[in-house]
mmCIF file of C-alpha atoms in Angstrom:
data_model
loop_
_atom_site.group_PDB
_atom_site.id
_atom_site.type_symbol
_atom_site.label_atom_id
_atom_site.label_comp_id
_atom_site.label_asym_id
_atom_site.label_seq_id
_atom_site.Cartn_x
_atom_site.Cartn_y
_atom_site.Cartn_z
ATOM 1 C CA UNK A 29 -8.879 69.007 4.820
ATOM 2 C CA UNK A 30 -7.408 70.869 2.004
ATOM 3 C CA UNK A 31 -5.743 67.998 1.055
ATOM 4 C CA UNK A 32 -8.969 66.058 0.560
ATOM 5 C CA UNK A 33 -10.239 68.935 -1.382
ATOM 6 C CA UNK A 34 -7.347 68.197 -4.485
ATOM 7 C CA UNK A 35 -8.189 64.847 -3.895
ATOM 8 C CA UNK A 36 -11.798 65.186 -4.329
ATOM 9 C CA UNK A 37 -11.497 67.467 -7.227
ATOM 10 C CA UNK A 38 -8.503 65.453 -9.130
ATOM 11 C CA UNK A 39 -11.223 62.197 -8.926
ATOM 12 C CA UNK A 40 -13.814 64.134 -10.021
ATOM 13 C CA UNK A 41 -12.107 65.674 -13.160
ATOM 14 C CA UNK A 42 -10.488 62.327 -13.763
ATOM 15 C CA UNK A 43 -14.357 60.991 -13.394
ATOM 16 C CA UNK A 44 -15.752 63.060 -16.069
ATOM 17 C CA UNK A 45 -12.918 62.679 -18.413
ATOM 18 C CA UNK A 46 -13.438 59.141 -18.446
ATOM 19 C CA UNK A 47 -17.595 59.657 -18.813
ATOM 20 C CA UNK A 48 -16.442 61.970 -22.077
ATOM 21 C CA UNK A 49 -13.735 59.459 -23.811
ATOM 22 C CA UNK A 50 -16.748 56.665 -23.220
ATOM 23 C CA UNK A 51 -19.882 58.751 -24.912
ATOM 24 C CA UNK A 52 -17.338 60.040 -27.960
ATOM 25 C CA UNK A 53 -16.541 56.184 -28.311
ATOM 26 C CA UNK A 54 -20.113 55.203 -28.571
ATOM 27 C CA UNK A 55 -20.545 58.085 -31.000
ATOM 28 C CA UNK A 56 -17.426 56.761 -32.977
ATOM 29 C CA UNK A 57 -18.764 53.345 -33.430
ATOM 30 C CA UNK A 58 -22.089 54.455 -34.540
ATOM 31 C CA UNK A 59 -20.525 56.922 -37.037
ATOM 32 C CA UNK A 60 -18.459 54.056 -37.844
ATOM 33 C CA UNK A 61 -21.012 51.343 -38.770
ATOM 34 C CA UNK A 62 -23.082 54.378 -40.624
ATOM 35 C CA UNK A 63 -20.030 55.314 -42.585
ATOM 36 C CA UNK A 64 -19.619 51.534 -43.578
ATOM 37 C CA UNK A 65 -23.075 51.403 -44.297
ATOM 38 C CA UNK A 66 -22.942 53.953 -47.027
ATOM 39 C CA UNK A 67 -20.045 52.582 -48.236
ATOM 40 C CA UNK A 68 -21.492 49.142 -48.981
ATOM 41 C CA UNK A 69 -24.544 51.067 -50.318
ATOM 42 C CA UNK A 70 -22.429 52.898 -52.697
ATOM 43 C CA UNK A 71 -20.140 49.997 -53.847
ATOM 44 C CA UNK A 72 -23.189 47.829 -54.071
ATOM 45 C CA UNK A 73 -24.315 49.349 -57.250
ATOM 46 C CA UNK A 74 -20.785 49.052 -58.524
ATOM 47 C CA UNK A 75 -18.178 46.685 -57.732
ATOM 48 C CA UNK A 76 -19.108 43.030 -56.001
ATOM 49 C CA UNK A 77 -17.846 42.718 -52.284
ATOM 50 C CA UNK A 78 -15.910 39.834 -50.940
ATOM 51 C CA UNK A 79 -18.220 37.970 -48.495
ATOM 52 C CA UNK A 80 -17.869 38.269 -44.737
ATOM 53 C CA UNK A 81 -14.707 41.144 -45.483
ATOM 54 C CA UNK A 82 -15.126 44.231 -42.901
ATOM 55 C CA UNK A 83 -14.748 48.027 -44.348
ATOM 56 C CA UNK A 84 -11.969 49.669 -42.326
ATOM 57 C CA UNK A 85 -12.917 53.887 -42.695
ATOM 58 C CA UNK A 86 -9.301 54.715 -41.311
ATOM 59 C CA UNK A 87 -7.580 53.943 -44.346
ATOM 60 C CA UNK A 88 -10.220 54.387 -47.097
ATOM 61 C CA UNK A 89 -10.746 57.582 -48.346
ATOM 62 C CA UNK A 90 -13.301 59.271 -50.892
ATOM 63 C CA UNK A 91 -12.890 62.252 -53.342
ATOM 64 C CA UNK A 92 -15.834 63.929 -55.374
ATOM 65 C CA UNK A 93 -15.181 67.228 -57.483
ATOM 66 C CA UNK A 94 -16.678 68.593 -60.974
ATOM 67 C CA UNK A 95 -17.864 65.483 -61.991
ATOM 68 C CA UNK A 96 -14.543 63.453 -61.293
ATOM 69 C CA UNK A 97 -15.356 60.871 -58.617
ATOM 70 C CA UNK A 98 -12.361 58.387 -56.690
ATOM 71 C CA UNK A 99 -12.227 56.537 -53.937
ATOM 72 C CA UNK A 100 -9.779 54.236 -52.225
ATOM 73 C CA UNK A 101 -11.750 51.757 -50.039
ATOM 74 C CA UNK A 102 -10.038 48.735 -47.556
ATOM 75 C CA UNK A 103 -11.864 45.425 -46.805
ATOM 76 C CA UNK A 104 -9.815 43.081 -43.778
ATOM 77 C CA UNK A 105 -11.160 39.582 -43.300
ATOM 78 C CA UNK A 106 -10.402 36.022 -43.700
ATOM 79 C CA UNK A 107 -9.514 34.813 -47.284
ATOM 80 C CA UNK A 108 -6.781 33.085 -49.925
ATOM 81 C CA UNK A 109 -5.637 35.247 -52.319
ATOM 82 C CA UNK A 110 -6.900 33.166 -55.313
ATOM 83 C CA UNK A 111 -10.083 32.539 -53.776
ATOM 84 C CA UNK A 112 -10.415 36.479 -54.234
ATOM 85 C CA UNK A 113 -8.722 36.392 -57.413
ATOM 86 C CA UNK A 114 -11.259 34.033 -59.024
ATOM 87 C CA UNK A 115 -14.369 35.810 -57.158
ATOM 88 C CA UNK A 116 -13.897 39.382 -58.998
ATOM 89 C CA UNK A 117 -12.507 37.845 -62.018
ATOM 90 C CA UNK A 118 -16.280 35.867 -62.157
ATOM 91 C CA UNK A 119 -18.213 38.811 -60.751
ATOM 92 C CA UNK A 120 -16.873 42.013 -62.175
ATOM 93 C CA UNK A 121 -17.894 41.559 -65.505
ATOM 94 C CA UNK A 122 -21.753 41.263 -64.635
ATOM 95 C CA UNK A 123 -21.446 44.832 -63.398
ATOM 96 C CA UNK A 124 -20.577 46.415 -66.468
ATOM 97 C CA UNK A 125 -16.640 46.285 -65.608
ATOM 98 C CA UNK A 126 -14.054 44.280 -68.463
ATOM 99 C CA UNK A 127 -10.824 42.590 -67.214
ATOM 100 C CA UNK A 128 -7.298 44.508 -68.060
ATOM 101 C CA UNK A 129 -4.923 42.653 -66.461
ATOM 102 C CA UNK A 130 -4.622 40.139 -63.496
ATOM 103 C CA UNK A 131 -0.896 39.391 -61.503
ATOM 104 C CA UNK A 132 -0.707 36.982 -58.742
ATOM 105 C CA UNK A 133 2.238 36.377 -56.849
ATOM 106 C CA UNK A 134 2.633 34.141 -54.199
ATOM 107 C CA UNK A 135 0.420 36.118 -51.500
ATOM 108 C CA UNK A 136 -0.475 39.122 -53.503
ATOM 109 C CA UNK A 137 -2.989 39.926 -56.276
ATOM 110 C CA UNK A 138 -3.312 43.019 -58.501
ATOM 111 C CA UNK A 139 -6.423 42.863 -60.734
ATOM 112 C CA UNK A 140 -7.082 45.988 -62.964
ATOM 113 C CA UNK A 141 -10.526 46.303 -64.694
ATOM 114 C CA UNK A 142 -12.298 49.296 -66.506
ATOM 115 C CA UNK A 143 -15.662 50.438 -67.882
ATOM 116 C CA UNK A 144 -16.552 52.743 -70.329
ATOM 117 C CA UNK A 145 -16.468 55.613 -67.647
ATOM 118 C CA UNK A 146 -13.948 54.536 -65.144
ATOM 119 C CA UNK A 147 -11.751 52.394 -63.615
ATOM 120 C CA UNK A 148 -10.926 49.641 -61.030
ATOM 121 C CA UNK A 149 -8.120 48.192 -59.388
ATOM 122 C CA UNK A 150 -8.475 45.741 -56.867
ATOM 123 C CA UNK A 151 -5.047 44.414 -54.728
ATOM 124 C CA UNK A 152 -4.801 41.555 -52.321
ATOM 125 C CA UNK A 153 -2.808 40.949 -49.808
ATOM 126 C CA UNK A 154 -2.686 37.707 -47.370
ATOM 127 C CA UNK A 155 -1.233 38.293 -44.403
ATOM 128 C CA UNK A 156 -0.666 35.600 -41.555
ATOM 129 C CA UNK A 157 -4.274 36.866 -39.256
ATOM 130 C CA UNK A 158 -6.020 38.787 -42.269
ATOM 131 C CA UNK A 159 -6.190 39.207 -45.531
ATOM 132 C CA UNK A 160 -6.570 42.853 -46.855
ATOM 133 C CA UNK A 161 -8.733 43.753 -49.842
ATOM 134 C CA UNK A 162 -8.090 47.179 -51.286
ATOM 135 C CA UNK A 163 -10.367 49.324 -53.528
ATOM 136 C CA UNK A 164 -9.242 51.918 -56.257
ATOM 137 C CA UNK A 165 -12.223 53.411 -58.134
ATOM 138 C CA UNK A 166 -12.760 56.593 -59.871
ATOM 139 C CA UNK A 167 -13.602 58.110 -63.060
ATOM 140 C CA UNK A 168 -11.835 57.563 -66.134
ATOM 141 C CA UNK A 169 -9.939 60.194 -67.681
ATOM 142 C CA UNK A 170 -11.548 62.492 -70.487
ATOM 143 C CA UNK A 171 -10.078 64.670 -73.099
ATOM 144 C CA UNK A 172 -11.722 67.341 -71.083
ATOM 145 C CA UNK A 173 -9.927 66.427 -67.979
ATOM 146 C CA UNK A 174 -6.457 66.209 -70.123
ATOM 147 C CA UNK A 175 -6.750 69.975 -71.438
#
């Protein structure tokens, strides 16, 4: 009897764990899909995204503080590296941004752009499943932000 009694109460516990890890997963993928959501909403303005390319949140960051805004944002999907290339190099400039430089190198890209208020630098990696599109934004530095 007693014995039945751990049992009983180790299944239960072990029951409502699993209940708990399930609802916080739910929660996590909504959060998830909202988080990405505002991310597209704020890049949207700003910087063209790659068709079909998925915003990972575990590896993109953002930073806002008096006035000085930056932001590190990672795009995985299925693409060649100059395919990419070519795409911001022809979309960038009609949102306000001005090619600095451009290296390719077998199956990596850097591409750096800027605007009159801040910067850009896009890098590209093709790996053998994914390819992985990475985001560097933020404002550009001031004479006020160099005293």
């Amino acid at each position: 009897m007693k014995t039945s009694k751990v049992f009983l109460i180790l299944l239960l516990t072990v029951t409502l764990a699993g209940c708990a890890s399930l609802s916080g997963k739910k929660g996590g993928t909504q959060t998830a899909k909202k988080k990405q959501q505002e991310v597209i909403h704020r890049l949207a303005n700003n910087i063209p995204l790659y068709p079909k390319f998925k915003y990972v949140p575990d590896k993109s960051f953002f930073f806002e503080s008096n006035g000085v805004k930056a932001g590190v944002m990672v795009f995985e999907g299925k693409g060649r590296v100059g395919d990419l290339v070519n795409f911001y190099k022809r979309e960038m400039p009609g949102y306000g941004w001005t090619l600095v430089s451009s290296y390719q190198y077998g199956k990596e890209a850097l591409i750096d752009f800027s605007a009159p208020d801040k910067t850009c630098q896009i890098s590209i990696e093709e790996k053998p499943f994914k390819t992985v599109l990475t985001v560097r934004t933020g404002t550009r530095e001031t004479e006020e932000y160099a005293k």
